[in-house]
Amino acid sequence: MSYFFTSESVSEGHPDKVCDAISDGVLDAIFAQDPNARVACETFVTTGLVVVGGEVTTKAYIDVEDVVRKTIRQIGYTKAEYKFDSESCGVLNSIHSQSPDIAMGVDKGGAGDQGIMFGYACDQTPELMPMPIVYSHKLVKKLADIRKRNPKLMPYLRPDSKSQVTIEYDEKGKPKRVEAVVISTQHDGNVSQKKIEADVKKHVIAKVIPAKYLDKKTKYYVNPTGRFEIGGPHGDSGLTGRKIIVDTYGGWAPHGGGAFSGKDPSKVDRSATYAARHIAKNIVAAKLARECLVQLAYAIGIAKPVSIYVDTKGTGVISDDKLAKMIEKTVDLTPKGIIKRLDLRKPIYQKTAAYGHFGRNEFSWEKLDLVDTFKKYVK
């Protein structure tokens, strides 16, 4: 029996994603000077105001206000008419030093906090990701690319946008077709709904989603309220870490208890989630399973995970228990081991703040460098 599954994404101009980008921008700026820094940075935005706070331990000095304004400028909030722009918004900085109680355990190589982290991969797409979230990301990324690189094509676009894709699956769980596409894009006031809808279908949807998945029954909803002129931090306040399902697997796989942006890799919320995705992707790429969920659990101040869980949904060529033992034997999952293997003490994080942390080959946790190791283990 066929079924439907839906995922959503939001653009870099969404208020929550503005916050993620600022928090990761602060992290990158600090890491550029001090790769051993400890950073936990949170951001709040609303009409005309940015508040940055959190805990930092570092030898570096950075101009937080400069990072904030540069990030907002790069996203595209550069006009006063948006009611939130890079030059006129207020910036409040309330960053302070990290608790020494946390540092006691982390200094010894332990995890920066307790928690559960999930990684997932499947063979639905070349990215080894669930199809609904892949196309949701690509749609809003396409809008941003047009706005920044080819503005004459759709000159009325503003930075804030959202997407949603519904995929129909067959009885074997294979993607069959696109049932529905939803796109809401912020726009200037002098453009008609009819024009936006026609342009989005022609320049965005048709360029992103392969024609073989679109048919006469596919439903399209473009700016379904009829208008989306007011948006960004003026239309809605934003917070770091409020789009964790967008950041991961679009709801197809579980998410652990923590967000990513603004956190250095000693925080296993981030680094161990990347490690779990790295492992799951390599298991699927090694043809040991068609899909794979990996859960890791940590205790604060303790280096090794307290548990490793694997679920291949019955698609594994060996048992899930044997795969878990393989992971424990072949992969160093201490925070130090993860950081070293994935080379995480670099200013690479602001790029992750929009369009998903997974399924993008530019990141080290997407490398298929464990495939041969995993294949040898099961022979």
XYZ file of C-alpha atoms in Angstrom:
379
model
C 0.000 0.000 0.000
C 1.389 3.414 -0.966
C 1.810 6.246 1.526
C 2.786 9.928 1.650
C 5.523 11.725 3.585
C 6.166 15.470 3.812
C 9.194 17.536 4.845
C 9.796 21.274 4.956
C 12.732 23.655 4.689
C 13.282 27.370 5.217
C 15.720 29.777 3.580
C 18.665 31.624 5.085
C 16.392 34.675 5.350
C 13.952 32.979 7.724
C 14.319 34.676 11.138
C 15.378 31.468 12.900
C 17.985 30.817 10.227
C 19.279 34.380 10.514
C 19.958 33.526 14.162
C 21.652 30.238 13.290
C 23.897 32.031 10.792
C 24.880 34.714 13.309
C 25.636 32.136 16.028
C 27.739 30.055 13.643
C 29.352 33.236 12.313
C 30.523 34.060 15.836
C 31.850 30.496 16.204
C 33.734 30.717 12.889
C 35.226 34.107 13.743
C 36.542 32.753 17.034
C 37.824 29.501 15.480
C 39.715 31.499 12.836
C 41.889 32.821 15.682
C 41.565 30.112 18.338
C 40.682 26.577 17.144
C 40.661 25.308 20.743
C 38.018 27.757 21.933
C 34.829 26.680 23.657
C 31.766 28.384 22.241
C 28.050 28.231 22.975
C 26.452 31.208 21.227
C 22.735 31.992 21.028
C 20.993 34.727 19.032
C 17.581 36.404 19.109
C 16.255 38.708 16.382
C 13.172 40.863 16.021
C 12.251 44.130 14.308
C 15.412 46.240 14.212
C 17.226 44.302 16.948
C 19.759 41.478 17.375
C 20.665 40.070 20.793
C 23.716 37.769 21.010
C 24.485 35.837 24.190
C 26.069 32.662 25.484
C 29.254 31.273 26.981
C 32.722 31.462 25.444
C 36.196 30.441 26.609
C 38.825 31.763 24.200
C 42.045 33.701 23.720
C 40.596 35.364 20.630
C 39.107 38.804 20.320
C 36.335 39.294 17.785
C 34.057 42.182 16.919
C 30.649 40.594 17.500
C 28.785 43.560 16.041
C 30.824 43.323 12.849
C 30.050 39.587 12.543
C 26.339 40.287 13.030
C 26.141 43.049 10.430
C 28.249 41.154 7.895
C 26.078 38.049 8.261
C 22.829 39.984 7.846
C 24.283 41.739 4.800
C 25.309 38.444 3.190
C 21.835 37.013 3.732
C 20.317 39.975 1.925
C 18.654 42.226 4.493
C 20.124 45.438 3.137
C 17.118 47.725 2.632
C 15.395 49.876 5.245
C 12.006 48.935 3.777
C 12.509 45.393 5.126
C 12.247 46.910 8.661
C 15.359 44.890 9.509
C 18.648 45.632 7.773
C 22.362 45.200 8.339
C 23.204 48.875 8.770
C 20.441 50.150 11.036
C 19.557 47.256 13.347
C 20.607 47.459 16.983
C 23.083 44.863 18.259
C 23.330 43.832 21.914
C 26.204 41.575 22.992
C 25.830 39.576 26.218
C 28.461 36.850 25.801
C 30.276 35.763 28.973
C 32.720 33.053 30.075
C 31.877 29.353 30.294
C 31.085 27.673 33.601
C 34.214 26.098 35.156
C 32.037 23.164 36.273
C 31.544 22.147 32.638
C 35.197 22.763 31.789
C 36.335 20.281 34.454
C 34.994 17.331 32.506
C 35.639 18.629 29.003
C 39.291 19.436 29.751
C 39.824 15.736 30.430
C 38.385 14.765 27.038
C 34.854 14.068 28.173
C 31.616 15.001 26.463
C 30.472 18.576 27.000
C 27.005 17.409 28.035
C 24.803 14.373 28.340
C 22.466 13.601 25.468
C 21.267 11.381 22.671
C 22.302 11.913 19.049
C 20.954 10.333 15.880
C 22.421 9.801 12.434
C 20.563 8.437 9.428
C 21.070 7.498 5.796
C 19.037 5.740 3.107
C 19.244 4.970 -0.604
C 16.310 7.165 -1.713
C 18.580 9.802 -3.293
C 22.205 10.129 -4.470
C 22.817 12.148 -1.287
C 21.714 9.078 0.715
C 19.028 11.221 2.317
C 15.212 11.065 2.435
C 13.790 12.572 -0.748
C 11.278 15.049 0.777
C 13.915 17.003 2.716
C 16.403 16.972 -0.188
C 13.971 18.681 -2.566
C 12.653 21.009 0.139
C 16.203 22.299 0.713
C 16.935 22.612 -2.994
C 13.811 24.669 -3.650
C 14.606 27.415 -1.123
C 18.290 27.286 -2.079
C 17.266 27.866 -5.706
C 15.232 30.925 -4.685
C 18.265 32.326 -2.842
C 20.564 31.622 -5.790
C 18.246 33.467 -8.162
C 17.925 36.404 -5.758
C 21.696 36.725 -5.342
C 23.161 35.591 -8.661
C 20.470 36.212 -11.271
C 18.181 38.866 -9.799
C 16.822 39.954 -13.174
C 15.019 36.633 -13.404
C 12.823 37.357 -10.356
C 13.738 40.897 -9.264
C 11.006 41.114 -6.630
C 12.362 38.346 -4.370
C 13.146 39.088 -0.719
C 15.255 36.889 1.610
C 12.579 35.001 3.597
C 11.073 31.830 2.102
C 9.751 28.388 3.015
C 9.146 25.160 1.122
C 7.395 21.856 1.661
C 7.441 18.701 -0.463
C 5.168 15.669 -0.220
C 6.420 12.427 -1.785
C 4.266 9.400 -2.550
C 5.993 6.083 -1.813
C 5.063 2.678 -3.196
C 4.352 -0.381 -1.079
C 8.084 -1.210 -1.000
C 9.004 2.223 0.350
C 10.446 3.534 -2.927
C 9.786 7.150 -3.935
C 7.136 7.118 -6.647
C 6.088 10.702 -7.411
C 5.665 14.188 -5.996
C 2.182 14.661 -4.586
C 2.479 18.327 -3.570
C 4.895 21.257 -3.549
C 4.431 24.281 -1.294
C 6.560 27.410 -1.709
C 6.087 30.686 0.128
C 8.500 33.428 -0.847
C 8.743 36.956 0.493
C 8.376 39.553 -2.258
C 8.211 43.243 -3.079
C 4.810 44.870 -3.027
C 4.644 45.691 -6.745
C 4.289 42.156 -8.121
C 1.171 40.083 -8.695
C 0.454 36.681 -7.207
C -0.043 35.334 -10.734
C 3.450 36.459 -11.775
C 5.092 34.936 -8.673
C 3.335 31.615 -9.181
C 4.293 31.389 -12.856
C 7.928 32.289 -12.150
C 8.257 29.864 -9.237
C 6.905 26.996 -11.327
C 9.155 27.822 -14.280
C 12.403 28.967 -12.673
C 12.389 27.061 -9.385
C 10.257 23.910 -9.271
C 10.953 22.818 -12.862
C 14.694 23.348 -12.350
C 14.898 21.462 -9.046
C 12.502 18.518 -9.179
C 13.053 15.993 -12.008
C 10.159 15.863 -14.464
C 9.744 12.122 -13.910
C 8.411 12.796 -10.415
C 5.897 15.443 -11.534
C 2.564 14.568 -13.152
C -0.919 15.946 -13.771
C -1.972 15.099 -10.222
C 0.870 17.015 -8.563
C -0.503 19.928 -6.555
C 1.258 23.295 -6.414
C 0.770 25.891 -3.682
C 2.729 29.108 -4.244
C 2.264 31.806 -1.588
C -1.059 30.188 -0.647
C -2.097 33.091 1.616
C -1.969 35.327 -1.461
C 0.667 37.724 -0.124
C 4.036 37.533 1.655
C 5.485 41.042 1.647
C 6.198 41.312 5.377
C 8.744 38.713 6.454
C 12.103 38.057 8.075
C 12.737 39.312 11.620
C 10.144 42.068 11.122
C 7.435 39.529 10.353
C 8.400 37.106 13.110
C 11.039 36.927 15.824
C 13.810 34.352 15.486
C 15.917 32.177 17.779
C 18.978 29.992 17.337
C 18.240 26.274 17.228
C 14.531 26.427 16.484
C 14.676 24.586 13.145
C 16.300 21.316 14.206
C 14.093 19.094 12.016
C 14.907 21.247 8.981
C 18.578 20.891 9.932
C 18.486 17.084 9.954
C 16.129 14.688 8.147
C 12.858 16.534 7.788
C 11.131 14.359 10.367
C 11.923 11.096 8.565
C 14.391 10.065 11.282
C 14.566 11.010 14.971
C 16.399 14.043 16.293
C 18.245 14.119 19.616
C 17.763 16.667 22.347
C 20.045 19.450 21.137
C 20.443 21.959 18.329
C 23.697 22.575 16.434
C 24.352 26.202 15.561
C 26.674 28.264 17.754
C 28.225 25.214 19.441
C 31.849 24.171 19.130
C 32.543 20.447 18.518
C 33.313 19.640 22.171
C 29.507 19.747 22.427
C 28.401 16.274 21.380
C 25.007 17.698 20.418
C 26.818 18.756 17.286
C 29.910 16.604 16.796
C 28.368 13.252 17.744
C 25.355 13.916 15.507
C 27.766 14.531 12.651
C 29.622 11.328 13.574
C 26.387 9.323 13.646
C 25.444 10.586 10.168
C 28.973 9.794 8.930
C 28.666 6.209 10.166
C 25.116 5.674 8.883
C 25.987 7.050 5.447
C 29.054 4.826 5.141
C 27.038 1.757 6.160
C 24.490 2.436 3.406
C 27.200 3.319 0.870
C 28.974 0.045 1.724
C 25.736 -1.790 0.813
C 25.451 -3.187 4.322
C 21.900 -1.814 4.512
C 19.428 0.143 2.388
C 18.739 2.437 5.308
C 20.416 2.882 8.661
C 19.666 4.743 11.883
C 22.475 5.150 14.426
C 21.900 6.427 17.963
C 24.751 7.497 20.242
C 24.329 8.456 23.899
C 26.789 10.335 26.113
C 27.229 11.334 29.755
C 28.746 14.711 30.639
C 32.465 14.472 31.336
C 32.683 10.858 30.025
C 34.555 10.321 26.765
C 33.099 7.133 25.299
C 29.410 6.846 24.429
C 27.354 5.008 27.043
C 25.429 3.228 24.274
C 25.428 2.598 20.522
C 22.188 1.553 18.836
C 21.644 0.589 15.180
C 18.353 0.052 13.339
C 18.416 -0.867 9.651
C 14.647 -1.457 9.449
C 15.254 -5.032 8.366
C 17.425 -4.049 5.379
C 20.823 -4.987 6.847
C 22.969 -7.790 5.413
C 24.094 -8.579 8.978
C 22.257 -8.060 12.248
C 21.878 -4.629 13.790
C 23.656 -5.895 16.896
C 26.684 -6.922 14.828
C 26.698 -3.529 13.122
C 26.693 -1.817 16.522
C 29.646 -3.953 17.624
C 31.415 -3.154 14.340
C 31.008 0.577 15.006
C 32.300 0.242 18.565
C 35.343 -1.721 17.395
C 36.313 0.311 14.322
C 35.329 3.936 15.033
C 36.658 6.212 17.788
C 33.539 7.938 19.127
C 35.137 9.941 21.914
C 34.761 13.713 21.390
C 38.497 14.001 20.690
C 38.349 11.092 18.241
C 35.373 12.579 16.383
C 36.928 16.041 16.227
C 40.184 14.647 14.853
C 38.596 12.261 12.334
C 36.162 14.847 10.950
C 38.591 17.786 11.317
C 36.063 19.910 13.152
C 38.216 22.652 14.681
C 37.975 24.908 11.655
C 35.761 27.881 10.742
C 33.395 25.772 8.614
C 30.138 26.199 10.463
C 28.317 29.210 9.071
C 27.829 27.291 5.817
C 25.815 24.695 7.728
C 23.351 27.237 9.096
C 20.929 26.986 6.154
C 19.853 24.260 3.706
C 20.620 21.336 5.992
C 23.661 19.918 7.731
C 23.498 16.629 5.820
C 23.529 15.488 2.214
C 26.127 18.124 1.208
C 29.476 16.697 0.130
C 31.396 19.846 1.113
C 31.391 18.647 4.745
C 33.773 16.057 6.228
C 30.990 14.017 7.850
C 29.638 13.281 4.368
C 32.836 11.557 3.216
C 32.681 7.872 2.336
C 36.042 7.075 3.908
C 34.763 4.242 6.129
C 33.241 2.149 3.340
C 36.274 -0.117 2.848
C 36.710 -0.571 6.616
C 33.075 -1.585 7.031
C 33.149 -3.915 4.019
C 36.239 -5.701 5.349
C 34.652 -6.188 8.739
C 31.693 -8.207 7.416
C 33.687 -10.457 5.075
